[in-house]
XYZ file of C-alpha atoms in Angstrom:
349
model
C 13.181 -27.380 5.279
C 14.315 -24.617 2.327
C 13.918 -22.070 4.888
C 16.684 -19.883 6.210
C 16.485 -19.782 9.893
C 19.759 -17.701 10.952
C 22.417 -15.407 8.624
C 24.616 -18.251 9.777
C 23.269 -20.016 6.616
C 24.259 -16.927 4.420
C 27.229 -16.062 5.426
C 28.602 -19.608 4.776
C 27.188 -19.362 1.308
C 29.153 -15.859 0.307
C 31.015 -14.243 -1.851
C 26.719 -13.270 -3.027
C 26.427 -11.640 -6.446
C 22.350 -9.558 -5.447
C 19.707 -9.415 -8.433
C 18.605 -6.857 -7.042
C 19.206 -3.225 -7.001
C 16.498 -1.498 -4.882
C 15.335 -1.958 -0.999
C 15.777 -5.284 -0.858
C 18.985 -5.893 -2.149
C 20.343 -3.587 -0.082
C 19.103 -4.577 2.909
C 20.298 -8.123 2.207
C 23.926 -6.973 1.414
C 23.494 -5.329 4.785
C 22.836 -8.590 6.589
C 26.141 -8.604 9.084
C 28.755 -10.957 7.912
C 26.729 -11.450 4.064
C 29.949 -10.120 0.896
C 28.674 -8.746 -1.693
C 30.453 -9.323 -4.824
C 27.997 -7.348 -8.147
C 25.106 -6.384 -8.360
C 22.254 -7.089 -11.196
C 19.108 -5.819 -12.223
C 16.939 -5.348 -15.415
C 15.606 -2.120 -15.465
C 18.051 0.087 -18.065
C 18.042 2.714 -16.116
C 19.899 1.095 -13.374
C 22.811 -0.509 -15.649
C 25.810 0.743 -15.873
C 25.272 3.387 -12.570
C 26.392 2.929 -8.876
C 24.779 0.987 -6.472
C 26.819 0.070 -3.174
C 29.844 0.760 -4.380
C 29.745 -1.625 -7.110
C 28.896 -0.908 -11.161
C 25.765 -2.489 -12.133
C 25.375 -5.169 -14.343
C 22.630 -6.297 -17.029
C 23.230 -9.685 -16.809
C 24.541 -12.891 -14.967
C 27.511 -13.682 -17.371
C 28.264 -10.126 -16.805
C 28.199 -10.036 -13.310
C 30.274 -13.213 -13.731
C 32.883 -11.171 -15.437
C 33.921 -8.611 -13.227
C 34.621 -10.768 -10.059
C 34.108 -15.033 -11.045
C 34.335 -15.130 -6.976
C 31.114 -15.698 -6.724
C 30.107 -18.515 -4.722
C 25.855 -17.878 -4.702
C 23.316 -15.049 -6.314
C 20.698 -13.360 -3.663
C 17.560 -12.675 -5.346
C 16.109 -9.821 -3.830
C 13.086 -8.757 -6.792
C 9.971 -7.064 -5.748
C 6.178 -9.435 -5.723
C 5.206 -9.083 -9.614
C 8.478 -10.235 -11.415
C 7.996 -13.749 -10.596
C 9.568 -14.327 -13.818
C 12.598 -12.258 -14.117
C 13.476 -14.621 -10.684
C 13.114 -18.004 -12.312
C 15.000 -16.777 -14.741
C 18.196 -16.261 -12.139
C 17.247 -18.691 -10.076
C 17.894 -21.294 -13.621
C 21.101 -19.579 -14.767
C 22.517 -19.456 -11.440
C 22.266 -23.377 -10.544
C 23.390 -24.417 -14.111
C 26.734 -22.345 -13.677
C 27.074 -24.096 -10.566
C 25.861 -21.095 -8.122
C 23.878 -21.701 -5.718
C 20.795 -19.572 -4.756
C 19.307 -17.641 -1.955
C 15.698 -15.428 -2.958
C 13.102 -13.921 -0.958
C 9.492 -15.634 -0.864
C 9.030 -11.689 -2.408
C 10.647 -12.804 -5.450
C 10.124 -17.150 -6.094
C 9.298 -18.898 -4.016
C 11.102 -22.020 -3.342
C 8.184 -23.842 -1.592
C 5.775 -23.675 -4.901
C 9.084 -25.015 -7.900
C 10.571 -27.891 -5.930
C 11.860 -28.468 -9.614
C 14.023 -26.471 -8.754
C 14.885 -28.090 -5.896
C 15.980 -31.240 -7.784
C 17.986 -29.263 -10.648
C 19.756 -27.908 -7.490
C 20.576 -30.853 -5.805
C 21.790 -32.698 -9.860
C 24.134 -29.137 -9.568
C 25.382 -29.840 -6.332
C 24.810 -26.734 -5.087
C 21.907 -24.908 -2.695
C 18.626 -23.038 -3.156
C 17.113 -21.513 0.074
C 13.584 -19.443 0.643
C 14.332 -15.930 3.429
C 10.905 -16.245 4.202
C 8.538 -14.798 6.042
C 9.067 -16.633 9.263
C 4.833 -17.304 10.228
C 6.106 -19.567 12.030
C 7.095 -17.062 14.999
C 3.593 -15.200 14.421
C 2.494 -18.446 15.107
C 4.548 -19.447 17.988
C 3.560 -16.021 20.033
C -0.275 -15.883 19.008
C -0.802 -19.572 18.332
C -1.640 -19.302 14.903
C -1.237 -17.956 11.589
C -1.680 -17.934 7.644
C 0.138 -20.502 5.685
C 2.337 -17.634 3.654
C 2.409 -14.192 3.239
C -0.309 -12.686 1.899
C 1.688 -10.047 -0.170
C 0.724 -10.233 -3.340
C 0.153 -7.732 -5.117
C 3.612 -5.740 -7.607
C 3.829 -1.853 -6.709
C 2.427 0.458 -8.871
C 3.823 4.450 -9.125
C 1.419 6.333 -10.440
C 0.411 10.136 -11.098
C -2.825 10.921 -12.155
C -4.010 13.358 -14.291
C -7.289 13.727 -11.809
C -7.530 15.676 -8.976
C -8.243 12.720 -6.349
C -9.721 13.274 -3.183
C -10.386 10.570 0.201
C -12.668 10.639 2.156
C -12.003 9.632 5.879
C -12.975 9.636 9.115
C -12.419 9.817 12.850
C -13.893 6.511 13.689
C -15.949 3.770 12.000
C -19.965 3.874 10.964
C -19.471 7.419 11.088
C -20.415 8.395 7.072
C -17.202 8.152 4.830
C -19.453 5.773 2.242
C -22.123 8.199 1.995
C -20.123 10.744 1.929
C -17.854 10.227 -0.886
C -20.852 8.721 -3.162
C -22.921 12.176 -2.368
C -19.797 13.696 -3.376
C -19.548 12.316 -6.452
C -23.045 12.477 -7.989
C -23.488 15.956 -6.761
C -20.213 16.921 -9.121
C -21.799 14.808 -11.637
C -25.159 16.566 -11.495
C -22.587 19.601 -12.368
C -21.929 18.164 -15.887
C -18.476 17.225 -14.322
C -15.703 13.843 -15.722
C -15.742 12.140 -11.727
C -14.669 8.716 -10.886
C -16.024 7.373 -7.615
C -14.260 4.513 -5.508
C -15.318 2.297 -2.598
C -13.157 0.100 -0.595
C -16.089 -1.438 1.614
C -17.869 -5.060 0.065
C -21.119 -2.470 1.268
C -19.841 -0.131 -1.271
C -22.775 -0.717 -4.082
C -24.891 1.771 -4.783
C -24.420 3.892 -7.648
C -23.099 6.321 -8.291
C -20.021 4.339 -7.402
C -17.474 3.188 -10.005
C -16.339 -0.412 -7.971
C -15.517 -1.509 -5.027
C -13.402 -3.600 -3.043
C -12.745 -4.662 0.602
C -9.505 -3.068 1.078
C -9.782 -5.175 4.701
C -9.245 -8.442 3.076
C -6.133 -7.755 1.459
C -2.479 -7.189 3.437
C -1.994 -4.020 4.809
C 0.998 -4.435 2.387
C -1.024 -4.540 -0.139
C -3.197 -1.687 0.418
C -1.693 0.790 -1.065
C -1.291 -0.810 -5.065
C -4.575 -1.703 -5.038
C -6.014 1.594 -4.488
C -3.608 3.110 -6.387
C -3.953 0.876 -9.362
C -8.077 1.667 -9.187
C -7.284 5.600 -8.851
C -4.300 4.488 -12.050
C -7.679 2.117 -13.807
C -10.281 4.756 -13.504
C -8.029 7.853 -14.969
C -6.875 6.243 -18.088
C -10.657 4.480 -18.654
C -12.395 7.226 -18.127
C -10.050 10.739 -17.850
C -11.790 11.972 -14.465
C -11.829 15.641 -13.573
C -11.902 14.013 -10.124
C -11.681 10.836 -8.430
C -13.485 10.567 -5.307
C -12.232 7.564 -3.094
C -14.104 6.389 -0.024
C -10.762 5.721 2.834
C -12.622 3.182 5.944
C -12.451 3.244 9.763
C -9.816 6.258 11.069
C -6.377 7.214 12.237
C -6.969 7.841 15.579
C -9.778 6.330 16.743
C -9.805 5.422 20.444
C -10.493 0.854 21.419
C -10.232 -0.868 18.234
C -6.415 0.323 17.130
C -6.541 -3.108 14.847
C -8.071 -0.616 11.321
C -5.938 2.073 12.137
C -2.890 0.633 9.658
C -5.613 -0.357 6.505
C -6.549 3.569 7.173
C -2.991 4.533 7.071
C -2.205 2.276 3.842
C -5.451 3.803 1.954
C -4.331 7.429 2.391
C -1.435 6.505 1.571
C -2.065 4.740 -1.618
C -4.772 7.430 -2.549
C -1.418 10.066 -1.946
C -5.261 12.354 -2.919
C -5.015 16.522 -3.317
C -7.265 17.390 -0.926
C -9.322 15.390 2.538
C -12.041 14.995 3.690
C -13.223 14.872 7.432
C -15.982 12.554 8.834
C -17.291 13.446 11.434
C -19.868 11.324 13.991
C -20.655 13.169 17.409
C -21.751 11.028 20.252
C -21.094 8.016 18.866
C -23.345 4.995 19.940
C -20.290 2.400 19.545
C -17.687 4.029 18.246
C -14.562 5.874 20.747
C -13.341 8.678 18.479
C -10.516 10.880 19.503
C -12.327 14.097 17.351
C -11.248 15.238 14.986
C -8.117 17.693 15.280
C -6.889 14.292 15.727
C -7.493 12.672 13.442
C -6.206 15.925 10.953
C -3.292 15.887 12.850
C -2.872 12.193 12.279
C -3.644 13.031 8.361
C -1.484 15.617 7.371
C 1.724 13.605 8.901
C 1.124 10.806 7.739
C 0.326 12.210 3.902
C 1.306 15.388 2.130
C -2.309 16.967 1.503
C -4.991 18.926 3.561
C -8.024 18.599 4.945
C -10.005 21.159 3.203
C -13.587 20.525 4.978
C -16.052 18.087 7.136
C -19.033 16.185 7.082
C -20.859 15.570 10.451
C -23.107 13.485 10.683
C -25.784 14.443 13.549
C -27.916 11.855 13.175
C -26.656 11.020 17.668
C -26.877 14.622 18.292
C -28.719 17.098 16.520
C -28.500 19.753 19.394
C -25.233 20.675 17.982
C -24.863 23.243 15.664
C -22.739 23.179 12.469
C -21.593 26.674 12.709
C -19.840 25.610 15.921
C -17.124 23.095 13.783
C -16.346 25.630 10.985
C -15.691 28.122 14.086
C -13.899 25.689 15.849
C -11.610 24.086 13.070
C -12.074 27.013 10.395
C -13.336 24.717 7.875
C -16.917 24.082 6.041
C -18.773 21.924 7.806
C -22.143 20.015 6.405
C -24.264 17.124 6.963
C -24.682 15.357 4.281
C -28.322 13.357 4.927
C -29.562 17.425 5.206
C -28.153 18.962 1.169
C -24.432 19.709 2.456
C -22.451 17.737 -0.652
C -22.468 21.700 -2.452
C -21.345 23.314 -0.242
C -18.629 20.405 0.617
C -17.789 20.793 -3.073
C -17.432 24.168 -3.407
C -14.892 23.677 -0.694
C -13.112 21.433 -2.972
C -12.845 22.903 -6.312
C -12.392 26.266 -4.198
C -9.090 24.622 -2.280
C -7.737 23.601 -6.008
C -8.045 27.054 -7.717
C -5.861 28.206 -5.231
């Protein structure tokens, strides 16, 4: 009832003042047939600058003084800015303007009082929603609402961040992360250890959460938020982050997006790749493919291999080192010191 189903509905409300000088505001203004006459942003660093050919205003009143031809506003703010979105919606309706908002900015269905207010003023309020009805149409089922809920953050940790990835699920990432962290602590280093799995409960892990229960869009924020929390709380020298699944595992493509989003959120200074040869129930494409994928997605470097020889006692670690020109260890057989040395040597370079 309150959802936008076509661009024609938006065109009928031209021209617009757009709230939010970011990706959402730019995308809205670039919609076919949409006429924009001004921009607003609460960020003082953007106010007074040029965006999409307009000078960014600091308020609705200022934007209307620049151009009073607007009939509507479009609120394209990110998740986490719901307070500002509500403020602009109320101001716009009170000024007799129609309101279009993104579901990330403001849920109309959750703010029915706004609909009543708009009706009393004779204006329209509608939402560009996540179109999960389309997902239900093609898949037969869909969640009731979009699950993207975490605000996006930007943070550069003081500590070095090491991600432990792998060529498949169940290849030893959790064990490698935990034992690397323990080895670093045994050497007197201040360390943070993050598990992205509900089973990451073993010490010395600092805390864990199931990244796979989040929307892929929320995973980077959760991972970076965890890094920020530990970095500010404990002032560690190094933070180890356990990844999930693999960027390249064959046979089960669904978790690849999860692996990529953890990698992006961690933005690691270095990566360890785990591998389980002759995996009994997974289909890894292999170490070379995983290294290539990791270093293509993020500007980082794979500096060592954690080889789980549980199903391949006939293989030798030296063979992996010669083939990939990287230090290789079996964490079950005391490999943590050598792998940590490789990480620290890389950082010293």
